[in-house]
GROMACS .gro file of C-alpha atoms in nm:
model
  462
    1MET     CA    1  10.640  12.387  10.013
    2THR     CA    2  10.291  12.255  10.089
    3ASP     CA    3  10.201  11.886  10.101
    4ALA     CA    4   9.979  11.937   9.795
    5VAL     CA    5  10.285  12.055   9.600
    6LEU     CA    6  10.510  11.775   9.725
    7TYR     CA    7  10.271  11.493   9.637
    8PRO     CA    8  10.035  11.423   9.349
    9ALA     CA    9   9.662  11.371   9.408
   10ARG     CA   10   9.566  11.104   9.660
   11VAL     CA   11   9.256  10.974   9.839
   12PRO     CA   12   9.194  11.063  10.206
   13LEU     CA   13   9.159  10.722  10.376
   14VAL     CA   14   8.941  10.632  10.676
   15THR     CA   15   9.071  10.723  11.021
   16GLU     CA   16   8.768  10.616  11.231
   17PRO     CA   17   8.525  10.319  11.228
   18TRP     CA   18   8.213  10.349  11.010
   19GLY     CA   19   7.881  10.164  11.027
   20ILE     CA   20   7.737   9.970  10.734
   21PHE     CA   21   7.512  10.248  10.603
   22LYS     CA   22   7.783  10.514  10.604
   23SER     CA   23   8.022  10.264  10.443
   24LEU     CA   24   7.765  10.196  10.171
   25ARG     CA   25   7.702  10.566  10.111
   26MET     CA   26   8.072  10.644  10.087
   27ALA     CA   27   8.147  10.338   9.872
   28ARG     CA   28   7.892  10.448   9.613
   29ARG     CA   29   8.078  10.777   9.585
   30ASN     CA   30   8.431  10.633   9.598
   31VAL     CA   31   8.515  10.272   9.684
   32LEU     CA   32   8.866  10.372   9.790
   33SER     CA   33   8.728  10.599  10.063
   34ILE     CA   34   8.637  10.292  10.272
   35ILE     CA   35   9.001  10.179  10.296
   36PRO     CA   36   9.135  10.249  10.649
   37GLU     CA   37   9.447  10.462  10.675
   38ILE     CA   38   9.617  10.189  10.879
   39ALA     CA   39   9.613   9.971  10.565
   40THR     CA   40   9.914  10.178  10.457
   41THR     CA   41  10.110  10.087  10.772
   42GLN     CA   42   9.998   9.731  10.851
   43PRO     CA   43  10.027   9.391  10.676
   44MET     CA   44   9.658   9.308  10.735
   45VAL     CA   45   9.344   9.481  10.865
   46SER     CA   46   9.017   9.304  10.958
   47GLY     CA   47   8.667   9.415  11.047
   48LYS     CA   48   8.295   9.356  11.002
   49THR     CA   49   8.054   9.562  10.790
   50GLY     CA   50   7.757   9.330  10.749
   51LEU     CA   51   8.006   9.055  10.660
   52ARG     CA   52   8.347   8.975  10.805
   53TRP     CA   53   8.625   9.118  10.589
   54HIS     CA   54   9.002   9.130  10.573
   55MET     CA   55   9.231   9.365  10.380
   56VAL     CA   56   9.567   9.204  10.304
   57MET     CA   57   9.883   9.400  10.220
   58ASP     CA   58  10.145   9.139  10.310
   59PRO     CA   59  10.315   9.000   9.995
   60THR     CA   60  10.353   8.647  10.139
   61ALA     CA   61   9.982   8.629  10.227
   62ILE     CA   62   9.887   8.777   9.889
   63ARG     CA   63  10.094   8.508   9.716
   64ARG     CA   64   9.894   8.249   9.909
   65ILE     CA   65   9.561   8.403   9.798
   66LEU     CA   66   9.647   8.453   9.431
   67LEU     CA   67   9.877   8.157   9.366
   68GLU     CA   68   9.917   7.887   9.628
   69GLU     CA   69   9.550   7.857   9.734
   70VAL     CA   70   9.384   8.023   9.437
   71ASP     CA   71   9.091   7.777   9.425
   72SER     CA   72   9.011   7.858   9.788
   73TYR     CA   73   8.974   8.227   9.708
   74PRO     CA   74   8.744   8.273   9.406
   75LYS     CA   75   8.624   8.617   9.301
   76SER     CA   76   8.382   8.764   9.551
   77ARG     CA   77   8.005   8.762   9.510
   78ALA     CA   78   8.008   9.143   9.492
   79THR     CA   79   8.254   9.141   9.200
   80LYS     CA   80   8.043   8.891   9.008
   81SER     CA   81   7.720   9.078   9.080
   82LEU     CA   82   7.873   9.401   8.949
   83LEU     CA   83   8.013   9.263   8.625
   84LYS     CA   84   7.807   8.962   8.520
   85PRO     CA   85   7.522   9.165   8.360
   86ALA     CA   86   7.772   9.320   8.119
   87ILE     CA   87   8.021   9.041   8.045
   88GLY     CA   88   7.838   8.721   8.139
   89ASP     CA   89   8.032   8.414   8.255
   90SER     CA   90   8.342   8.520   8.064
   91LEU     CA   91   8.707   8.463   8.137
   92PHE     CA   92   8.713   8.747   8.392
   93ILE     CA   93   8.435   8.602   8.608
   94ALA     CA   94   8.431   8.225   8.541
   95GLU     CA   95   8.575   7.983   8.797
   96GLY     CA   96   8.714   7.630   8.797
   97ALA     CA   97   8.706   7.414   8.485
   98HIS     CA   98   8.494   7.666   8.292
   99TRP     CA   99   8.758   7.934   8.352
  100ARG     CA  100   9.051   7.701   8.276
  101TRP     CA  101   8.933   7.595   7.930
  102GLN     CA  102   8.851   7.955   7.831
  103ARG     CA  103   9.194   8.068   7.949
  104ARG     CA  104   9.367   7.795   7.748
  105ALA     CA  105   9.166   7.888   7.438
  106ALA     CA  106   9.228   8.263   7.471
  107ALA     CA  107   9.595   8.262   7.581
  108PRO     CA  108   9.741   8.238   7.226
  109VAL     CA  109   9.541   8.548   7.126
  110PHE     CA  110   9.777   8.757   7.341
  111SER     CA  111  10.105   8.592   7.240
  112HIS     CA  112  10.402   8.824   7.187
  113ARG     CA  113  10.379   8.780   6.811
  114ASN     CA  114  10.008   8.861   6.792
  115VAL     CA  115  10.041   9.163   7.021
  116SER     CA  116  10.337   9.295   6.818
  117ASN     CA  117  10.137   9.257   6.496
  118LEU     CA  118   9.873   9.493   6.637
  119ALA     CA  119  10.121   9.773   6.712
  120PRO     CA  120  10.053   9.966   6.387
  121ILE     CA  121   9.691  10.014   6.495
  122MET     CA  122   9.816  10.162   6.824
  123SER     CA  123  10.060  10.390   6.639
  124GLY     CA  124   9.781  10.510   6.406
  125ALA     CA  125   9.557  10.593   6.701
  126ALA     CA  126   9.845  10.782   6.866
  127ASP     CA  127   9.890  10.990   6.549
  128ARG     CA  128   9.520  11.075   6.540
  129ALA     CA  129   9.538  11.181   6.907
  130VAL     CA  130   9.827  11.414   6.824
  131ASP     CA  131   9.622  11.569   6.542
  132ARG     CA  132   9.318  11.624   6.765
  133ILE     CA  133   9.520  11.777   7.049
  134ALA     CA  134   9.711  12.004   6.811
  135ALA     CA  135   9.385  12.114   6.645
  136ALA     CA  136   9.245  12.217   6.985
  137GLY     CA  137   9.494  12.503   6.987
  138PRO     CA  138   9.675  12.646   7.289
  139ARG     CA  139   9.380  12.610   7.525
  140ALA     CA  140   9.360  12.346   7.801
  141VAL     CA  141   9.264  11.997   7.690
  142ASP     CA  142   9.099  11.718   7.892
  143LEU     CA  143   9.354  11.443   7.835
  144LEU     CA  144   9.131  11.187   8.009
  145GLU     CA  145   8.864  11.233   7.743
  146GLU     CA  146   9.132  11.223   7.474
  147MET     CA  147   9.282  10.900   7.607
  148VAL     CA  148   8.939  10.734   7.634
  149THR     CA  149   8.881  10.825   7.268
  150THR     CA  150   9.230  10.705   7.168
  151THR     CA  151   9.220  10.370   7.346
  152PHE     CA  152   8.867  10.299   7.222
  153ASP     CA  153   9.001  10.376   6.874
  154VAL     CA  154   9.269  10.111   6.938
  155ILE     CA  155   9.038   9.846   7.081
  156ALA     CA  156   8.784   9.896   6.802
  157GLY     CA  157   9.063   9.873   6.545
  158VAL     CA  158   9.216   9.556   6.687
  159THR     CA  159   8.876   9.397   6.738
  160PHE     CA  160   8.685   9.489   6.423
  161SER     CA  161   8.958   9.574   6.171
  162GLY     CA  162   8.764   9.426   5.880
  163GLY     CA  163   8.500   9.698   5.868
  164ASP     CA  164   8.220   9.484   6.011
  165THR     CA  165   7.885   9.650   6.072
  166PHE     CA  166   7.943   9.755   6.432
  167ASP     CA  167   7.818  10.078   6.584
  168ARG     CA  168   8.123  10.181   6.785
  169ASP     CA  169   7.953  10.487   6.936
  170LYS     CA  170   7.659  10.282   7.059
  171VAL     CA  171   7.887  10.022   7.220
  172HIS     CA  172   8.101  10.294   7.379
  173SER     CA  173   7.792  10.469   7.516
  174ALA     CA  174   7.650  10.146   7.660
  175ILE     CA  175   7.978  10.068   7.837
  176ASP     CA  176   7.999  10.419   7.985
  177ASP     CA  177   7.637  10.408   8.102
  178TYR     CA  178   7.687  10.074   8.272
  179MET     CA  179   8.007  10.175   8.449
  180ALA     CA  180   7.860  10.509   8.563
  181GLU     CA  181   7.541  10.371   8.718
  182ALA     CA  182   7.497   9.995   8.721
  183GLY     CA  183   7.854   9.937   8.837
  184LYS     CA  184   7.802  10.118   9.165
  185ILE     CA  185   7.808   9.899   9.473
  186SER     CA  186   7.462   9.808   9.601
  187LEU     CA  187   7.365   9.743   9.962
  188PHE     CA  188   7.257   9.399   9.834
  189ASP     CA  189   7.618   9.335   9.721
  190ILE     CA  190   7.758   9.437  10.060
  191LEU     CA  191   7.513   9.206  10.240
  192GLY     CA  192   7.580   8.916  10.002
  193PHE     CA  193   7.229   8.889   9.852
  194PRO     CA  194   7.204   8.642   9.560
  195ASP     CA  195   7.224   8.762   9.198
  196TRP     CA  196   6.853   8.705   9.131
  197VAL     CA  197   6.759   8.988   9.371
  198PRO     CA  198   6.725   9.291   9.137
  199ARG     CA  199   6.968   9.582   9.167
  200PRO     CA  200   6.787   9.903   9.056
  201GLY     CA  201   7.079  10.062   8.868
  202ARG     CA  202   7.143   9.745   8.674
  203ILE     CA  203   6.777   9.718   8.573
  204MET     CA  204   6.794  10.070   8.425
  205SER     CA  205   7.104   9.985   8.220
  206GLY     CA  206   6.948   9.665   8.080
  207PRO     CA  207   6.828   9.795   7.738
  208ALA     CA  208   7.168   9.947   7.652
  209LEU     CA  209   7.346   9.625   7.747
  210LYS     CA  210   7.100   9.418   7.543
  211ASP     CA  211   7.163   9.633   7.236
  212MET     CA  212   7.539   9.612   7.286
  213LYS     CA  213   7.532   9.232   7.306
  214ALA     CA  214   7.310   9.207   6.999
  215LEU     CA  215   7.552   9.424   6.799
  216ALA     CA  216   7.847   9.210   6.908
  217ASP     CA  217   7.660   8.886   6.821
  218SER     CA  218   7.585   9.018   6.470
  219ALA     CA  219   7.947   9.118   6.410
  220ILE     CA  220   8.075   8.778   6.530
  221THR     CA  221   7.833   8.591   6.304
  222ALA     CA  222   7.923   8.809   6.003
  223ARG     CA  223   8.298   8.764   6.058
  224GLY     CA  224   8.262   8.390   6.099
  225ALA     CA  225   8.079   8.371   5.766
  226ARG     CA  226   8.326   8.576   5.559
  227GLY     CA  227   8.661   8.506   5.729
  228HIS     CA  228   8.941   8.763   5.737
  229ASP     CA  229   9.215   8.912   5.523
  230GLY     CA  230   9.564   9.023   5.624
  231VAL     CA  231   9.685   9.037   5.985
  232PRO     CA  232   9.426   8.867   6.211
  233ASP     CA  233   9.263   9.089   6.471
  234LEU     CA  234   9.133   8.987   6.816
  235LEU     CA  235   8.801   8.866   6.679
  236ASP     CA  236   8.973   8.651   6.416
  237LEU     CA  237   9.204   8.503   6.677
  238LEU     CA  238   8.917   8.429   6.917
  239LEU     CA  239   8.715   8.265   6.639
  240GLU     CA  240   9.011   8.042   6.557
  241GLY     CA  241   9.102   7.973   6.920
  242GLU     CA  242   9.041   7.638   7.082
  243ASP     CA  243   9.130   7.465   7.405
  244PRO     CA  244   9.442   7.259   7.319
  245LYS     CA  245   9.333   6.990   7.566
  246THR     CA  246   8.970   6.939   7.466
  247LYS     CA  247   8.965   7.109   7.120
  248ARG     CA  248   8.657   7.295   7.239
  249LYS     CA  249   8.583   7.631   7.073
  250MET     CA  250   8.381   7.919   7.211
  251SER     CA  251   8.013   7.951   7.120
  252THR     CA  252   7.885   8.283   6.985
  253ALA     CA  253   7.766   8.380   7.335
  254GLU     CA  254   8.103   8.289   7.490
  255LEU     CA  255   8.288   8.476   7.214
  256ARG     CA  256   8.067   8.779   7.268
  257ASP     CA  257   8.111   8.786   7.646
  258ASN     CA  258   8.489   8.754   7.619
  259LEU     CA  259   8.506   9.008   7.338
  260LEU     CA  260   8.308   9.258   7.545
  261THR     CA  261   8.538   9.183   7.839
  262PHE     CA  262   8.842   9.270   7.626
  263ILE     CA  263   8.671   9.583   7.492
  264VAL     CA  264   8.574   9.708   7.839
  265ALA     CA  265   8.903   9.619   8.006
  266GLY     CA  266   9.120   9.690   7.705
  267HIS     CA  267   9.021  10.049   7.656
  268GLU     CA  268   8.906  10.175   7.998
  269THR     CA  269   9.207  10.061   8.200
  270THR     CA  270   9.468  10.171   7.947
  271ALA     CA  271   9.297  10.508   7.903
  272LEU     CA  272   9.315  10.562   8.279
  273THR     CA  273   9.680  10.454   8.295
  274LEU     CA  274   9.766  10.704   8.021
  275ALA     CA  275   9.558  10.985   8.174
  276TRP     CA  276   9.726  10.943   8.512
  277SER     CA  277  10.071  10.914   8.346
  278LEU     CA  278  10.013  11.241   8.160
  279TYR     CA  279   9.898  11.409   8.481
  280LEU     CA  280  10.212  11.291   8.659
  281VAL     CA  281  10.460  11.405   8.393
  282ALA     CA  282  10.290  11.746   8.392
  283PHE     CA  283  10.311  11.744   8.775
  284ASP     CA  284  10.690  11.685   8.761
  285PRO     CA  285  10.859  11.887   8.481
  286ALA     CA  286  11.199  11.725   8.548
  287VAL     CA  287  11.055  11.379   8.483
  288GLN     CA  288  10.883  11.510   8.170
  289ASP     CA  289  11.207  11.660   8.036
  290ARG     CA  290  11.396  11.336   8.097
  291ALA     CA  291  11.123  11.130   7.932
  292ARG     CA  292  11.112  11.362   7.630
  293ALA     CA  293  11.489  11.340   7.587
  294GLU     CA  294  11.460  10.961   7.573
  295VAL     CA  295  11.172  10.981   7.325
  296GLN     CA  296  11.349  11.226   7.097
  297ASP     CA  297  11.668  11.020   7.103
  298VAL     CA  298  11.486  10.699   7.009
  299LEU     CA  299  11.210  10.824   6.779
  300GLN     CA  300  11.378  11.119   6.605
  301GLY     CA  301  11.045  11.289   6.539
  302ARG     CA  302  10.843  10.987   6.427
  303THR     CA  303  10.558  10.792   6.587
  304ALA     CA  304  10.651  10.511   6.826
  305THR     CA  305  10.617  10.155   6.697
  306GLY     CA  306  10.609   9.813   6.861
  307ALA     CA  307  10.983   9.773   6.796
  308ASP     CA  308  11.054  10.087   7.002
  309VAL     CA  309  10.890   9.970   7.325
  310GLU     CA  310  11.195   9.794   7.470
  311ASN     CA  311  11.412  10.098   7.383
  312LEU     CA  312  11.200  10.336   7.593
  313PRO     CA  313  11.272  10.213   7.949
  314PHE     CA  314  11.202  10.544   8.124
  315ILE     CA  315  10.863  10.576   7.953
  316ARG     CA  316  10.784  10.226   8.084
  317MET     CA  317  10.900  10.329   8.433
  318ILE     CA  318  10.661  10.627   8.430
  319ILE     CA  319  10.375  10.394   8.335
  320ASP     CA  320  10.472  10.148   8.609
  321GLU     CA  321  10.481  10.427   8.868
  322ALA     CA  322  10.143  10.560   8.750
  323LEU     CA  323  10.002  10.209   8.791
  324ARG     CA  324  10.146  10.190   9.144
  325LEU     CA  325   9.992  10.523   9.247
  326TYR     CA  326   9.664  10.490   9.055
  327PRO     CA  327   9.593  10.123   8.975
  328PRO     CA  328   9.283  10.101   8.750
  329ALA     CA  329   9.152   9.810   8.959
  330GLY     CA  330   9.202   9.963   9.303
  331ILE     CA  331   9.073   9.660   9.498
  332ILE     CA  332   9.075   9.285   9.430
  333SER     CA  333   8.801   9.104   9.620
  334ARG     CA  334   8.776   8.730   9.698
  335THR     CA  335   8.545   8.510   9.908
  336ALA     CA  336   8.716   8.250  10.131
  337GLN     CA  337   8.587   7.897  10.070
  338LYS     CA  338   8.754   7.718  10.363
  339PRO     CA  339   8.926   7.798  10.694
  340ASP     CA  340   9.269   7.951  10.656
  341THR     CA  341   9.525   8.163  10.840
  342LEU     CA  342   9.671   8.480  10.690
  343CYS     CA  343   9.931   8.687  10.876
  344GLY     CA  344   9.854   8.478  11.186
  345ARG     CA  345   9.485   8.573  11.170
  346GLU     CA  346   9.186   8.340  11.132
  347VAL     CA  347   8.995   8.349  10.802
  348ARG     CA  348   8.657   8.172  10.797
  349PRO     CA  349   8.458   8.036  10.503
  350GLY     CA  350   8.242   8.315  10.361
  351ASP     CA  351   8.475   8.595  10.472
  352THR     CA  352   8.548   8.863  10.215
  353VAL     CA  353   8.923   8.887  10.157
  354MET     CA  354   9.034   9.204   9.980
  355ILE     CA  355   9.369   9.304   9.837
  356PRO     CA  356   9.343   9.685   9.826
  357ILE     CA  357   9.587   9.744   9.539
  358TYR     CA  358   9.566  10.119   9.600
  359ALA     CA  359   9.681  10.079   9.963
  360LEU     CA  360   9.934   9.809   9.869
  361GLY     CA  361  10.110  10.054   9.638
  362ARG     CA  362  10.119  10.313   9.919
  363ASN     CA  363  10.208  10.083  10.207
  364LYS     CA  364  10.495  10.227  10.410
  365LEU     CA  365  10.625   9.878  10.496
  366LEU     CA  366  10.686   9.812  10.127
  367TRP     CA  367  10.773  10.146   9.965
  368GLU     CA  368  10.992  10.441  10.063
  369ASP     CA  369  10.792  10.767  10.071
  370PRO     CA  370  10.509  10.585   9.891
  371ASP     CA  371  10.294  10.889   9.807
  372ALA     CA  372  10.578  11.047   9.607
  373PHE     CA  373  10.605  11.016   9.228
  374ARG     CA  374  10.939  10.845   9.161
  375PRO     CA  375  10.962  10.646   8.836
  376ASP     CA  376  11.317  10.536   8.922
  377ARG     CA  377  11.167  10.291   9.173
  378PHE     CA  378  11.129  10.065   8.870
  379ALA     CA  379  11.483  10.101   8.737
  380ASP     CA  380  11.551   9.753   8.880
  381ARG     CA  381  11.226   9.558   8.866
  382LYS     CA  382  11.391   9.251   9.021
  383ALA     CA  383  11.438   9.450   9.344
  384ILE     CA  384  11.058   9.484   9.384
  385ASP     CA  385  10.868   9.204   9.556
  386ARG     CA  386  10.642   9.048   9.292
  387TYR     CA  387  10.344   9.056   9.529
  388ALA     CA  388  10.398   9.417   9.640
  389TYR     CA  389  10.311   9.550   9.293
  390LEU     CA  390   9.999   9.405   9.135
  391PRO     CA  391   9.841   9.636   8.873
  392PHE     CA  392   9.752   9.328   8.665
  393GLY     CA  393   9.697   9.082   8.950
  394ASP     CA  394   9.912   8.768   8.958
  395GLY     CA  395   9.901   8.391   8.970
  396PRO     CA  396   9.708   8.189   8.711
  397ARG     CA  397   9.449   8.469   8.686
  398ILE     CA  398   9.698   8.743   8.600
  399CYS     CA  399   9.552   8.980   8.340
  400ILE     CA  400   9.571   8.804   8.003
  401GLY     CA  401   9.610   9.135   7.818
  402ALA     CA  402   9.889   9.287   8.030
  403SER     CA  403  10.149   9.287   7.750
  404PHE     CA  404   9.895   9.439   7.509
  405ALA     CA  405   9.817   9.719   7.758
  406ILE     CA  406  10.182   9.799   7.829
  407GLN     CA  407  10.274   9.809   7.459
  408GLU     CA  408   9.979  10.037   7.384
  409ALA     CA  409  10.053  10.270   7.677
  410VAL     CA  410  10.424  10.304   7.589
  411ILE     CA  411  10.351  10.376   7.220
  412ILE     CA  412  10.088  10.641   7.295
  413LEU     CA  413  10.268  10.811   7.586
  414ALA     CA  414  10.598  10.827   7.394
  415THR     CA  415  10.425  10.969   7.086
  416LEU     CA  416  10.249  11.243   7.286
  417LEU     CA  417  10.561  11.343   7.482
  418GLY     CA  418  10.752  11.367   7.156
  419GLN     CA  419  10.501  11.621   7.026
  420PHE     CA  420  10.385  11.831   7.322
  421LYS     CA  421  10.505  12.005   7.635
  422LEU     CA  422  10.243  11.945   7.905
  423THR     CA  423  10.172  12.182   8.194
  424PRO     CA  424   9.902  12.166   8.465
  425VAL     CA  425   9.599  12.395   8.466
  426GLU     CA  426   9.570  12.581   8.797
  427GLY     CA  427   9.272  12.474   9.006
  428LYS     CA  428   9.209  12.162   8.794
  429GLN     CA  429   9.385  11.890   8.995
  430PRO     CA  430   9.205  11.558   8.937
  431LYS     CA  431   9.050  11.369   9.228
  432PRO     CA  432   9.107  10.990   9.237
  433VAL     CA  433   8.763  10.826   9.254
  434MET     CA  434   8.691  10.455   9.211
  435ILE     CA  435   8.354  10.309   9.113
  436LEU     CA  436   8.456  10.009   8.905
  437THR     CA  437   8.788  10.162   8.803
  438LEU     CA  438   9.007  10.437   8.950
  439ARG     CA  439   8.927  10.747   8.746
  440PRO     CA  440   9.051  11.108   8.774
  441GLU     CA  441   8.724  11.282   8.861
  442GLY     CA  442   8.694  11.612   8.679
  443GLY     CA  443   8.928  11.495   8.404
  444VAL     CA  444   9.299  11.558   8.346
  445TRP     CA  445   9.314  11.917   8.222
  446LEU     CA  446   9.655  12.011   8.083
  447LYS     CA  447   9.794  12.270   7.848
  448ALA     CA  448   9.952  12.094   7.551
  449GLU     CA  449  10.207  12.316   7.376
  450PRO     CA  450  10.328  12.175   7.040
  451LEU     CA  451  10.703  12.130   7.017
  452ALA     CA  452  10.915  12.239   6.722
  453PRO     CA  453  10.932  11.933   6.493
  454LEU     CA  454  11.255  11.736   6.471
  455ALA     CA  455  11.393  11.624   6.139
  456PRO     CA  456  11.266  11.267   6.095
  457ASP     CA  457  11.516  10.983   6.109
  458THR     CA  458  11.608  10.892   5.752
  459ASN     CA  459  11.627  10.523   5.844
  460PRO     CA  460  11.350  10.462   6.100
  461VAL     CA  461  11.306  10.137   6.285
  462SER     CA  462  10.980   9.969   6.181
   0.00000   0.00000   0.00000
């Protein structure tokens, strides 16, 4: 058996030192390609490419960066330069007091109750995905494109459920354009140039971003004027949200930036998680058969609902393993603000400190046979070091929408596996490539064969 058959797709990591210009050229093609191979066998790797940098894979040191000394390690200048044109000084980018009050105001939006209330929108999108895939016939289908469509359907539904005037296609197009071009790392980012120095790709994407923000502003103003009916969606909850300490509410601009943050993060990352999960279950037929047996036992031919999520543990394990192998945010980057010591090594103010989530999930000190696809690693989550598995980050800045993303992914993956048998298309293996997020370049092309329908449960759980 060849290595390619034994292991799913992976990124060839660096085995020799590169200069700054080669690093820049390779990073613009695939950020993950600049990670050294030794990052999968060491607790920490350091170097200098224009600026001093450190890659940290040791869970104790990562805990220090993300939790114990979080204020000493704010998001890096490069991260802010990449994202600020699209999402402003929102929750994802803000620091200090400005971040804290926004977090307090937004936290109730993603409470368990509110997330559960949005499950029917996820189930409806899953049903529409099944219809589209079935209508495509027996030919191969790009499941990446399908999952992007499905998760944007979800995020649009949970954000603008009241039928506000909001051009979804225009917003979707603007996001894609920005991530494809303006999100690429610039030499100016690597060298730490200030934000006011223009980045050519981000200048070209300016008109689309301006239109997108104007559309969001109009929808927010319209919703604020008319209120809402029925189950509140994300926009309703954000409009009502306030900092419990100061009673401060978000302005229209702050609402818009955070709403666009949730739209970008809430559909792109979940779409990628689902696309990689579908690729992996097609890669391993035994895993797919086991997952389908669980789905058929629980769902009995119907669409998954929010109440089913906790009864589908193996589906959740597949998603967890997909996130370990292909984390949407493949690298977390911080800038040290004061002298520190990590893994016995000096860190100076201004150093870039990276947590390469991709390498962390494949580090041989932390995982047995880490390149292998083994969902059962997550059968006992308590046995996994909390800071060895970080698809959503951790500490006070852990992803606010993590529970939303997991619920959505479980509902959609379970629904699809209950309806189709998935097999790979020869010669169409995806290539993991990261610009802003870790995408399967070339798509996830699978054959989706409809299954014989089961008799629906006469007393379904709702």
